[in-house]
């Protein structure tokens, strides 16, 4: 078998967070989550299958790469080989058009693009929900970077039932994510290790038990384009996840002083009438969620704060696609 | 009835926090708590009973005072009149020897001193646990400023059973509280209003349910003089309370950027070998709990941080006492 394909996938920002797995190996999450793909930012990945190669290879942002990054790619491709009955080795050439350490996790877009490219290069056509479930095996949130626009990942309980689907296309609403980068230092504890300790927090069980109701509120707010309802549930869910993180063993503090300054400013700006709310992933950078109408004002206010190094801006993005 | 008495009481810092009431009116807490009185800092209160006066009066730090401060004193003295069968009006002259806004709540020492002085001025002698329960009616944490040293407040379920008692005298262990003042601005939401919304957090129930086990660990660590065990449970309990605060409706964020900077520094210093941990009440100032051996080093490191305005320092203090 020989074949090649190029796929592009966007990173995504979760409005209702994924934190903790019911099944660590299969990355079946403890709770469902809800996100928006980030337009303009993408990982582009070319996968080529070789029958005659003796090992998988990875070229990351132009550099032949071994070590943990290659290991993770090999483990994911092993899953694809096993589940899809594929043989042969791959060469994976991947690059992001957004900088590392800019507050955007690249694992979601990377494993979504890798999965879609590898399947296409193998000459297979799979329905979106199967691609999403397969991408999930590489990185949980990658399942959400397969469908387009506003995306829900139902927790499911098995490999087949744990996939993401679009609840509204990117054109449904002009939500904008203004990312305030307060630190470009790589985080001490990555989200993979973090997921594994989520259950040590006394609060994780209640966070999980109540996630469905927050998803319902968030989905309805998105479908109704009701920003103030969206804002409350998005901030609350982010605060709940960080509360779990900070009370786990070991405690995980992703917030920096600048994160707290931003969060407080965002709440104040919203009280003053701007459509803006915050959400933070497993890192210190603050995603300021706003609408295209208020995005300039939000970005200018964000940049005026001394703790902000730089900003990045993205609207709602489309699905992962084969582009070559 | 005429009579006068002066009492002094120390503020206290909670190692296991009080947050939320099972009975708002009687201030019967949702969970037990554990604290240390703060030596050197005190409220001194003179109470004089007058048979012929037509109203209660309050002189606070030398100033005749009306409004909410007087109202709260009158409500507390009403409770004492009713429960102890007292008649007459009081003149209350109270002053703190520590500044407002220095990270030390004055309501605990104020209501402990007021209660002890008022009872003594009325010519009554009551056992410590009754004084503690009566002080609780004015401010929950005032119950813990009545006994001396290291103090536990058992939640109880009735007025009579909800009081604090000493688990070790001030000389048992030379714990020192180095208070890092990062803001002298008065907090937006006081702890009284905060207690009332504690139950709106999804996490409060679990915090309350697990408090007894944290009290057991904290009590044992104190009695064994085991600093590292103490440090872990004190920080965890503080983080849990703030997690509840930040996830309540409305969300209560007491941490400032400087608080987070201090918390992170304290964890780092402990990893480097210093005996130090942090705890924060319903405010941004960081109580750095240490031992007398490490207190100079901790205070000097704390003062070197740009976010710290000033520091205050206190060892374990004695009980509330009639001093005149």
Coordinates of C-alpha atoms in Angstrom, one line a residue:
Chain A
X1 CA 0.0 0.0 0.0
X2 CA 1.3 3.4 -1.0
X3 CA -0.7 6.6 -1.0
X4 CA -0.5 10.2 0.2
X5 CA -2.9 12.9 1.4
X6 CA -2.8 16.3 3.0
X7 CA -5.4 17.4 5.6
X8 CA -6.0 20.6 7.4
X9 CA -7.7 20.9 10.8
X10 CA -8.4 23.9 13.1
X11 CA -7.7 24.0 16.8
X12 CA -10.8 24.6 19.0
X13 CA -11.6 26.4 22.1
X14 CA -13.9 24.6 24.6
X15 CA -16.9 26.5 26.0
X16 CA -17.8 23.5 28.2
X17 CA -14.6 21.8 29.2
X18 CA -13.2 18.3 28.8
X19 CA -11.3 17.4 32.0
X20 CA -10.8 13.8 33.1
X21 CA -11.4 10.5 31.4
X22 CA -13.8 7.6 32.2
X23 CA -11.4 5.4 30.2
X24 CA -7.8 6.7 30.1
X25 CA -6.6 4.4 27.3
X26 CA -9.5 5.1 24.9
X27 CA -9.8 8.7 26.0
X28 CA -13.5 8.4 26.7
X29 CA -14.2 11.5 28.7
X30 CA -15.9 11.8 32.0
X31 CA -18.2 14.4 30.6
X32 CA -19.4 15.8 27.3
X33 CA -18.0 19.1 26.1
X34 CA -18.7 21.8 23.6
X35 CA -16.4 24.0 21.5
X36 CA -15.8 26.3 18.6
X37 CA -13.2 25.6 15.9
X38 CA -10.8 28.5 15.4
X39 CA -10.7 29.8 11.8
X40 CA -7.5 31.0 10.3
X41 CA -5.4 28.8 12.6
X42 CA -4.7 25.3 11.4
X43 CA -2.4 22.3 11.4
X44 CA -1.6 21.0 7.9
X45 CA -0.5 17.4 7.8
X46 CA 0.7 15.2 4.9
X47 CA 0.6 11.5 5.5
X48 CA 2.3 9.0 3.1
X49 CA 2.0 5.3 3.5
X50 CA 5.0 3.1 2.6
X51 CA 4.8 -0.7 2.2
X52 CA 8.6 -0.9 2.2
X53 CA 9.6 1.3 5.1
X54 CA 10.8 -0.2 8.3
X55 CA 9.5 2.5 10.7
X56 CA 7.2 5.5 11.0
X57 CA 8.7 8.9 10.6
X58 CA 7.7 12.4 11.7
X59 CA 8.7 15.8 10.2
X60 CA 7.4 18.5 12.5
X61 CA 7.5 22.1 11.3
X62 CA 10.2 21.1 8.8
X63 CA 12.4 19.2 11.4
X64 CA 12.8 15.4 11.4
X65 CA 11.6 14.6 14.9
X66 CA 12.0 11.6 17.3
X67 CA 11.4 11.2 21.0
X68 CA 8.0 11.7 22.7
X69 CA 6.4 13.5 19.7
X70 CA 7.2 10.7 17.4
X71 CA 6.2 8.1 20.0
X72 CA 2.8 9.7 20.3
X73 CA 2.3 9.7 16.5
X74 CA 3.3 6.1 16.3
X75 CA 0.9 5.0 19.0
X76 CA -1.9 6.8 17.2
X77 CA -1.0 5.3 13.8
X78 CA -0.8 1.9 15.5
X79 CA -4.4 2.4 16.6
X80 CA -5.4 3.3 13.0
X81 CA -3.5 0.3 11.6
X82 CA -5.2 -2.0 14.1
X83 CA -8.8 -0.6 13.8
X84 CA -8.7 -0.1 10.0
X85 CA -6.7 -3.2 9.1
X86 CA -3.9 -1.1 7.5
X87 CA -0.4 -2.2 7.0
X88 CA 2.7 -0.3 6.1
X89 CA 4.6 2.6 7.8
X90 CA 3.8 6.3 7.5
X91 CA 5.8 9.4 6.9
X92 CA 4.0 12.3 8.6
X93 CA 4.9 15.9 7.7
X94 CA 3.1 18.4 9.9
X95 CA 3.2 22.1 10.5
X96 CA 1.1 24.6 12.4
X97 CA 0.5 28.1 11.0
X98 CA 0.3 29.4 14.6
X99 CA 3.1 29.7 17.1
X100 CA 3.7 27.3 20.0
X101 CA 3.0 28.9 23.4
X102 CA 0.4 31.3 22.0
X103 CA -2.3 29.9 24.2
X104 CA -3.6 27.5 21.5
X105 CA -3.2 23.8 22.1
X106 CA -2.0 22.2 18.9
X107 CA -2.8 18.6 19.9
X108 CA -6.4 18.8 18.8
X109 CA -5.7 20.2 15.3
X110 CA -2.7 17.9 15.0
X111 CA -4.4 14.6 15.7
X112 CA -7.5 15.7 13.7
X113 CA -5.4 16.5 10.7
X114 CA -3.2 13.3 11.2
X115 CA -6.3 11.1 11.4
X116 CA -8.1 12.6 8.4
X117 CA -4.9 12.6 6.2
X118 CA -3.9 9.0 7.2
X119 CA -7.4 7.6 6.5
X120 CA -7.5 9.4 3.1
X121 CA -4.0 8.4 2.2
X122 CA -5.0 4.8 2.8
X123 CA -7.7 5.2 0.2
X124 CA -10.5 4.9 2.7
X125 CA -13.6 7.1 3.1
X126 CA -15.1 7.1 6.5
X127 CA -18.1 9.1 7.9
X128 CA -17.3 12.1 10.0
X129 CA -18.3 10.5 13.2
X130 CA -15.9 7.7 12.7
X131 CA -13.1 10.1 11.9
X132 CA -13.9 12.1 15.0
X133 CA -13.8 8.9 17.2
X134 CA -10.5 7.9 15.7
X135 CA -9.0 11.4 16.2
X136 CA -10.1 11.1 19.9
X137 CA -7.8 8.2 20.4
X138 CA -4.8 10.5 19.7
X139 CA -6.0 13.5 21.8
X140 CA -9.5 13.8 23.3
X141 CA -10.1 17.3 22.1
X142 CA -9.1 16.3 18.5
X143 CA -12.5 14.7 18.2
X144 CA -14.0 18.2 18.3
X145 CA -11.7 19.5 15.5
X146 CA -13.1 17.0 13.0
X147 CA -16.6 18.5 12.5
X148 CA -17.0 22.2 11.6
X149 CA -18.2 25.3 13.4
X150 CA -19.8 24.9 16.8
X151 CA -19.2 21.3 18.0
X152 CA -20.5 19.0 20.7
X153 CA -18.6 15.9 21.9
X154 CA -21.0 13.5 23.5
X155 CA -19.1 11.6 26.2
X156 CA -20.4 8.2 25.0
X157 CA -19.2 5.1 26.7
X158 CA -17.5 3.1 24.0
X159 CA -15.1 3.9 21.2
X160 CA -17.8 4.0 18.6
X161 CA -20.2 6.2 20.6
X162 CA -17.7 8.8 21.8
X163 CA -17.4 11.3 18.9
X164 CA -18.2 14.9 18.2
X165 CA -20.7 16.5 15.8
X166 CA -21.5 19.9 14.6
X167 CA -24.4 21.7 16.3
X168 CA -24.2 24.8 14.1
X169 CA -22.0 25.7 11.2
X170 CA -19.3 28.5 11.4
X171 CA -21.7 31.0 9.8
X172 CA -24.4 30.5 12.4
X173 CA -23.0 33.2 14.7
X174 CA -20.0 35.5 14.4
X175 CA -18.3 34.6 17.7
X176 CA -14.7 35.7 17.9
X177 CA -12.0 34.4 20.2
X178 CA -9.4 37.1 21.2
X179 CA -6.6 35.1 22.8
X180 CA -4.7 37.2 25.4
X181 CA -1.3 35.7 25.7
X182 CA 0.0 36.4 29.2
X183 CA 2.8 33.8 29.1
X184 CA 4.7 32.0 26.4
X185 CA 6.4 29.6 28.8
X186 CA 5.4 26.0 28.3
X187 CA 3.2 24.7 31.0
X188 CA 4.7 22.4 33.7
X189 CA 1.9 19.9 33.7
X190 CA 0.4 19.1 30.3
X191 CA -3.2 18.3 29.9
X192 CA -2.6 14.6 29.4
X193 CA -1.1 14.2 32.9
X194 CA -3.8 16.6 34.2
X195 CA -6.7 14.4 33.0
X196 CA -5.2 11.5 35.0
X197 CA -5.4 13.4 38.3
X198 CA -8.8 15.0 37.8
X199 CA -10.5 12.3 39.9
X200 CA -8.3 13.2 42.9
X201 CA -10.2 16.4 43.4
X202 CA -13.2 16.2 45.7
X203 CA -15.0 18.4 43.2
X204 CA -14.6 16.4 40.0
X205 CA -17.6 14.2 40.6
X206 CA -19.9 17.1 41.0
X207 CA -18.4 18.9 38.0
X208 CA -19.0 15.8 35.9
X209 CA -22.5 15.2 37.3
X210 CA -23.6 18.8 36.4
X211 CA -21.8 19.1 33.0
X212 CA -24.8 17.9 31.0
X213 CA -26.9 20.7 32.3
X214 CA -24.2 23.2 31.4
X215 CA -24.0 21.7 27.9
X216 CA -27.7 22.1 27.5
X217 CA -27.6 25.8 28.6
X218 CA -24.6 26.5 26.4
X219 CA -26.1 24.7 23.3
X220 CA -29.3 26.7 23.7
X221 CA -27.4 30.0 24.2
X222 CA -25.4 29.3 21.0
X223 CA -28.5 28.3 19.0
X224 CA -30.4 31.3 20.2
X225 CA -27.4 33.6 19.8
X226 CA -27.9 34.7 23.4
X227 CA -24.6 36.2 24.4
X228 CA -25.2 36.9 28.1
X229 CA -26.5 33.4 28.8
X230 CA -23.5 32.0 26.9
X231 CA -21.1 34.3 28.9
X232 CA -22.3 33.1 32.3
X233 CA -22.2 29.4 31.6
X234 CA -18.8 29.6 29.7
X235 CA -17.1 31.5 32.6
X236 CA -18.7 29.3 35.2
X237 CA -17.6 26.1 33.5
X238 CA -14.1 27.4 33.1
X239 CA -14.0 28.4 36.8
X240 CA -15.3 24.9 37.7
X241 CA -12.6 23.2 35.7
X242 CA -9.9 25.3 37.3
X243 CA -11.4 24.7 40.7
X244 CA -11.0 21.0 40.1
X245 CA -7.5 21.5 38.9
X246 CA -6.4 23.6 41.9
X247 CA -7.9 21.1 44.3
X248 CA -6.5 17.9 42.8
X249 CA -3.4 16.1 44.1
X250 CA -1.0 17.4 43.1
X251 CA -2.7 20.8 42.8
X252 CA -2.6 22.2 39.3
X253 CA -2.5 26.0 39.1
X254 CA -2.6 27.1 35.5
X255 CA -3.6 30.7 36.3
X256 CA -0.9 33.3 36.5
X257 CA -1.3 36.7 38.1
X258 CA -2.0 38.1 34.6
X259 CA -4.7 35.6 34.0
X260 CA -6.5 36.7 37.1
X261 CA -6.1 40.4 36.0
X262 CA -7.6 39.6 32.6
X263 CA -10.5 37.6 34.1
X264 CA -11.4 40.5 36.4
X265 CA -11.1 43.0 33.6
X266 CA -13.4 40.9 31.3
X267 CA -16.1 40.6 34.0
X268 CA -15.9 44.4 34.5
X269 CA -16.1 45.1 30.7
X270 CA -19.1 42.9 30.4
X271 CA -20.8 44.7 33.3
X272 CA -20.1 47.9 31.3
X273 CA -22.0 46.5 28.3
X274 CA -19.4 44.7 26.1
X275 CA -20.3 41.3 24.8
X276 CA -17.3 39.4 26.3
X277 CA -16.5 36.5 28.6
X278 CA -13.4 34.5 29.4
X279 CA -12.4 30.9 29.3
X280 CA -9.1 29.3 30.1
X281 CA -7.8 25.9 29.0
X282 CA -5.0 24.0 30.8
X283 CA -2.7 27.1 30.6
X284 CA -2.5 30.7 31.7
X285 CA -3.7 32.4 28.5
X286 CA -7.1 34.0 28.5
X287 CA -9.5 33.3 25.6
X288 CA -11.8 36.4 25.5
X289 CA -14.9 35.2 23.7
X290 CA -16.8 38.1 22.0
X291 CA -18.7 38.9 18.9
X292 CA -17.3 40.4 15.7
X293 CA -19.1 43.7 16.5
X294 CA -17.1 44.0 19.8
X295 CA -13.9 42.3 18.8
X296 CA -11.9 45.4 18.0
X297 CA -12.8 47.1 21.2
X298 CA -12.1 43.9 23.2
X299 CA -8.7 43.4 21.5
X300 CA -7.7 47.0 22.1
X301 CA -8.6 46.9 25.8
X302 CA -6.8 43.5 26.2
X303 CA -3.7 44.9 24.5
X304 CA -3.7 47.9 26.8
X305 CA -3.1 45.7 29.9
X306 CA 0.5 45.4 30.9
X307 CA 0.4 41.7 31.5
X308 CA -0.6 40.9 27.9
X309 CA 2.3 40.0 25.6
X310 CA 0.4 39.7 22.4
X311 CA -3.1 38.7 21.1
X312 CA -4.4 36.3 18.5
X313 CA -7.8 36.4 17.0
X314 CA -10.1 33.8 15.4
X315 CA -13.7 33.4 14.3
X316 CA -15.6 30.1 14.0
X317 CA -13.7 27.7 11.7
X318 CA -14.8 24.8 9.4
X319 CA -14.3 21.1 9.6
X320 CA -11.1 19.1 9.1
X321 CA -10.7 18.7 5.4
X322 CA -8.5 16.8 2.9
X323 CA -6.8 19.6 0.9
X324 CA -4.5 17.6 -1.3
Chain B
X1 CA -28.4 47.4 86.5
X2 CA -25.1 49.3 86.1
X3 CA -21.7 47.8 85.6
X4 CA -18.7 48.0 83.4
X5 CA -15.9 45.7 82.2
X6 CA -13.1 45.7 79.6
X7 CA -12.2 42.6 77.6
X8 CA -9.6 41.9 75.1
X9 CA -9.8 39.2 72.3
X10 CA -7.4 38.3 69.5
X11 CA -8.4 37.8 65.9
X12 CA -7.8 34.3 64.5
X13 CA -6.7 32.7 61.3
X14 CA -8.5 29.6 60.2
X15 CA -6.5 26.6 59.1
X16 CA -9.7 24.8 58.2
X17 CA -12.3 27.3 57.0
X18 CA -15.8 28.3 58.0
X19 CA -17.8 29.1 54.9
X20 CA -21.6 28.8 54.8
X21 CA -24.2 28.4 57.5
X22 CA -26.6 25.5 58.2
X23 CA -28.6 28.2 60.1
X24 CA -28.1 31.7 58.9
X25 CA -29.8 33.4 61.8
X26 CA -28.0 31.5 64.6
X27 CA -24.8 31.3 62.5
X28 CA -24.6 27.6 63.0
X29 CA -22.0 26.7 60.4
X30 CA -22.3 24.1 57.7
X31 CA -19.0 22.5 58.8
X32 CA -16.5 22.7 61.7
X33 CA -13.4 24.7 61.5
X34 CA -10.0 25.0 63.1
X35 CA -7.9 28.1 63.8
X36 CA -5.1 29.8 65.7
X37 CA -5.5 33.0 67.7
X38 CA -3.2 35.8 66.7
X39 CA -1.0 37.1 69.5
X40 CA -0.2 40.8 69.8
X41 CA -3.2 41.8 67.8
X42 CA -6.4 42.5 69.7
X43 CA -9.7 44.3 70.0
X44 CA -10.2 45.9 73.4
X45 CA -13.8 46.6 74.3
X46 CA -15.3 48.3 77.3
X47 CA -19.0 47.7 77.9
X48 CA -21.0 49.7 80.4
X49 CA -24.7 48.8 81.2
X50 CA -27.1 51.7 81.9
X51 CA -30.5 51.3 83.4
X52 CA -31.5 54.8 82.5
X53 CA -30.3 55.1 78.9
X54 CA -32.8 55.1 76.1
X55 CA -30.5 53.5 73.5
X56 CA -27.3 51.5 72.9
X57 CA -24.3 53.5 71.9
X58 CA -21.0 52.6 70.1
X59 CA -17.7 54.4 70.1
X60 CA -15.4 52.8 67.6
X61 CA -11.7 53.7 67.6
X62 CA -12.6 56.9 69.5
X63 CA -15.5 57.9 67.2
X64 CA -19.2 57.8 68.1
X65 CA -20.6 55.5 65.4
X66 CA -24.1 54.9 64.1
X67 CA -25.3 53.1 60.9
X68 CA -24.6 49.5 60.1
X69 CA -21.8 49.1 62.7
X70 CA -24.0 50.2 65.5
X71 CA -27.0 48.2 64.1
X72 CA -24.9 45.0 64.2
X73 CA -23.8 45.7 67.8
X74 CA -27.4 46.4 68.9
X75 CA -28.6 43.1 67.2
X76 CA -25.9 41.2 69.1
X77 CA -26.6 42.9 72.4
X78 CA -30.4 42.2 71.8
X79 CA -29.4 38.5 71.7
X80 CA -27.5 38.8 74.9
X81 CA -30.3 40.6 76.6
X82 CA -32.8 38.0 75.5
X83 CA -30.7 34.9 76.2
X84 CA -29.3 36.1 79.6
X85 CA -32.4 38.0 80.8
X86 CA -30.6 41.3 80.9
X87 CA -32.2 44.7 80.8
X88 CA -30.7 48.1 80.2
X89 CA -28.8 49.7 77.4
X90 CA -25.1 49.5 76.7
X91 CA -22.3 51.9 75.8
X92 CA -19.7 50.0 73.9
X93 CA -16.2 51.5 73.4
X94 CA -14.1 49.4 71.2
X95 CA -10.7 49.8 69.5
X96 CA -8.4 47.5 67.5
X97 CA -4.7 47.8 67.9
X98 CA -4.3 46.6 64.3
X99 CA -5.2 48.6 61.1
X100 CA -8.3 48.0 59.1
X101 CA -7.5 46.5 55.7
X102 CA -4.4 44.8 56.9
X103 CA -5.7 41.4 56.0
X104 CA -7.0 40.7 59.5
X105 CA -10.7 40.5 59.9
X106 CA -11.8 42.4 63.0
X107 CA -15.3 40.9 63.5
X108 CA -14.0 37.8 65.2
X109 CA -12.0 39.7 67.9
X110 CA -14.7 42.4 68.1
X111 CA -17.6 40.1 68.9
X112 CA -15.5 37.9 71.2
X113 CA -14.4 41.0 73.2
X114 CA -17.9 42.5 73.1
X115 CA -19.5 39.3 74.4
X116 CA -17.0 38.7 77.2
X117 CA -17.1 42.3 78.3
X118 CA -20.9 42.6 78.2
X119 CA -21.4 39.4 80.2
X120 CA -18.8 40.4 82.8
X121 CA -20.1 44.0 83.0
X122 CA -23.5 42.4 83.7
X123 CA -22.0 40.7 86.7
X124 CA -22.4 37.2 85.2
X125 CA -19.8 34.4 85.1
X126 CA -20.3 32.0 82.3
X127 CA -18.3 29.0 81.2
X128 CA -16.0 29.4 78.2
X129 CA -18.2 27.3 75.9
X130 CA -21.2 29.4 76.6
X131 CA -19.3 32.6 75.9
X132 CA -18.0 31.1 72.7
X133 CA -21.6 30.1 71.6
X134 CA -22.8 33.6 72.5
X135 CA -20.0 35.3 70.6
X136 CA -20.9 33.1 67.6
X137 CA -24.3 34.8 67.4
X138 CA -22.5 38.1 66.5
X139 CA -19.9 36.7 64.1
X140 CA -19.4 33.0 63.4
X141 CA -15.6 33.1 63.7
X142 CA -15.8 35.1 67.0
X143 CA -16.7 31.8 68.6
X144 CA -13.0 30.8 67.9
X145 CA -11.6 33.9 69.5
X146 CA -13.0 33.1 72.9
X147 CA -10.8 30.0 73.8
X148 CA -7.0 30.3 73.6
X149 CA -4.2 29.0 71.3
X150 CA -5.2 26.5 68.7
X151 CA -9.0 26.2 68.6
X152 CA -11.6 23.9 67.1
X153 CA -15.2 25.0 66.4
X154 CA -17.4 22.0 66.3
X155 CA -20.3 22.7 63.9
X156 CA -22.9 21.5 66.3
X157 CA -26.5 21.7 65.3
X158 CA -28.1 23.9 68.0
X159 CA -27.1 27.2 69.7
X160 CA -25.8 25.4 72.8
X161 CA -23.7 22.8 70.9
X162 CA -22.1 25.1 68.4
X163 CA -19.1 26.5 70.2
X164 CA -15.3 26.4 70.0
X165 CA -12.7 24.9 72.4
X166 CA -9.0 24.9 72.7
X167 CA -7.2 21.8 71.4
X168 CA -3.7 23.1 72.4
X169 CA -2.5 26.2 74.3
X170 CA -0.5 28.9 72.5
X171 CA 2.7 27.5 73.9
X172 CA 2.1 24.0 72.3
X173 CA 3.9 25.0 69.0
X174 CA 5.5 28.2 67.8
X175 CA 3.5 28.7 64.6
X176 CA 3.8 32.2 63.2
X177 CA 1.4 33.9 60.8
X178 CA 3.2 36.3 58.4
X179 CA 0.4 38.3 56.8
X180 CA 1.4 39.6 53.3
X181 CA -0.8 42.6 52.6
X182 CA -1.3 42.8 48.8
X183 CA -4.2 45.2 49.0
X184 CA -5.7 47.6 51.5
X185 CA -8.8 48.1 49.6
X186 CA -11.9 47.0 51.4
X187 CA -13.4 44.0 49.8
X188 CA -16.6 44.3 47.6
X189 CA -18.4 41.4 49.2
X190 CA -18.0 40.9 52.9
X191 CA -18.0 37.4 54.4
X192 CA -21.5 37.7 55.8
X193 CA -23.0 38.1 52.4
X194 CA -20.6 35.4 51.1
X195 CA -21.8 32.8 53.6
X196 CA -25.3 33.3 52.3
X197 CA -24.4 32.3 48.7
X198 CA -22.0 29.4 49.6
X199 CA -24.7 26.9 48.9
X200 CA -25.1 28.1 45.3
X201 CA -21.8 26.6 44.4
X202 CA -22.1 23.0 43.1
X203 CA -19.0 22.3 45.2
X204 CA -20.1 23.4 48.6
X205 CA -21.8 20.2 49.5
X206 CA -18.7 18.2 48.9
X207 CA -16.5 20.7 50.7
X208 CA -18.8 20.4 53.7
X209 CA -19.0 16.6 53.5
X210 CA -15.2 16.3 53.6
X211 CA -14.4 19.0 56.1
X212 CA -14.4 16.6 59.1
X213 CA -11.6 14.5 57.6
X214 CA -9.6 17.7 57.0
X215 CA -10.2 18.8 60.6
X216 CA -9.0 15.4 61.8
X217 CA -5.8 15.6 59.7
X218 CA -5.2 19.2 60.7
X219 CA -5.8 18.5 64.4
X220 CA -3.4 15.6 64.3
X221 CA -0.7 17.6 62.4
X222 CA -1.0 20.3 65.0
X223 CA -0.8 18.0 68.0
X224 CA 2.1 16.1 66.4
X225 CA 3.8 19.3 65.3
X226 CA 4.1 17.9 61.8
X227 CA 4.5 20.9 59.6
X228 CA 4.4 19.3 56.2
X229 CA 1.2 17.5 56.9
X230 CA -0.2 20.7 58.3
X231 CA 0.9 22.6 55.2
X232 CA -0.8 20.3 52.7
X233 CA -4.2 20.3 54.4
X234 CA -4.2 24.0 55.2
X235 CA -3.5 25.0 51.5
X236 CA -5.9 22.4 50.2
X237 CA -8.7 23.6 52.5
X238 CA -8.1 27.3 51.6
X239 CA -8.1 26.4 47.9
X240 CA -11.3 24.4 48.4
X241 CA -13.0 27.4 50.0
X242 CA -11.9 29.7 47.3
X243 CA -13.1 27.2 44.7
X244 CA -16.5 27.3 46.3
X245 CA -16.4 31.1 46.3
X246 CA -15.4 31.5 42.7
X247 CA -18.1 29.0 41.5
X248 CA -21.0 30.5 43.6
X249 CA -23.7 32.7 42.2
X250 CA -22.6 35.5 42.0
X251 CA -19.0 34.3 41.7
X252 CA -16.8 35.7 44.5
X253 CA -13.2 36.3 43.5
X254 CA -11.2 37.4 46.5
X255 CA -7.8 36.6 45.0
X256 CA -5.9 39.4 43.3
X257 CA -3.0 38.9 40.9
X258 CA -0.6 39.5 43.9
X259 CA -2.4 36.8 45.9
X260 CA -1.7 34.3 43.2
X261 CA 1.9 35.4 43.0
X262 CA 2.4 34.9 46.7
X263 CA 0.7 31.5 46.7
X264 CA 2.9 30.3 43.9
X265 CA 6.0 31.7 45.7
X266 CA 5.0 30.0 49.0
X267 CA 4.6 26.6 47.3
X268 CA 8.1 27.1 45.7
X269 CA 9.7 28.1 49.0
X270 CA 8.3 25.0 50.7
X271 CA 9.6 22.8 47.9
X272 CA 13.0 24.4 48.6
X273 CA 12.8 23.4 52.2
X274 CA 11.2 26.3 54.1
X275 CA 8.4 25.5 56.6
X276 CA 5.7 27.7 55.0
X277 CA 2.2 27.3 53.6
X278 CA -0.5 29.8 52.7
X279 CA -4.1 30.4 53.6
X280 CA -6.5 33.1 52.5
X281 CA -9.7 34.3 54.1
X282 CA -12.4 36.2 52.3
X283 CA -9.9 38.7 51.1
X284 CA -6.8 39.0 48.9
X285 CA -4.1 39.1 51.6
X286 CA -2.0 36.0 52.1
X287 CA -1.4 34.5 55.5
X288 CA 1.9 32.8 55.3
X289 CA 1.9 30.2 58.0
X290 CA 5.4 29.3 59.2
X291 CA 7.4 28.5 62.4
X292 CA 9.3 30.9 64.5
X293 CA 12.5 29.4 63.2
X294 CA 11.7 30.2 59.6
X295 CA 9.6 33.4 60.2
X296 CA 12.4 35.9 59.5
X297 CA 13.4 34.2 56.2
X298 CA 9.7 34.0 55.2
X299 CA 9.0 37.6 56.1
X300 CA 12.1 38.8 54.2
X301 CA 11.2 36.8 51.1
X302 CA 7.6 38.1 51.3
X303 CA 8.7 41.7 51.5
X304 CA 10.9 41.3 48.5
X305 CA 7.9 40.7 46.3
X306 CA 6.7 43.8 44.4
X307 CA 3.1 43.1 45.0
X308 CA 3.4 43.2 48.8
X309 CA 2.6 46.5 50.5
X310 CA 3.5 45.5 54.0
X311 CA 3.6 42.6 56.4
X312 CA 2.2 41.8 59.8
X313 CA 3.4 39.1 62.1
X314 CA 1.7 37.1 64.9
X315 CA 2.3 34.0 66.9
X316 CA -0.3 31.9 68.7
X317 CA -2.4 34.0 71.0
X318 CA -4.3 33.3 74.3
X319 CA -8.0 33.4 75.0
X320 CA -10.4 36.4 75.3
X321 CA -9.9 37.9 78.8
X322 CA -11.5 40.4 81.0
X323 CA -8.7 42.9 81.6
X324 CA -10.5 45.6 83.7

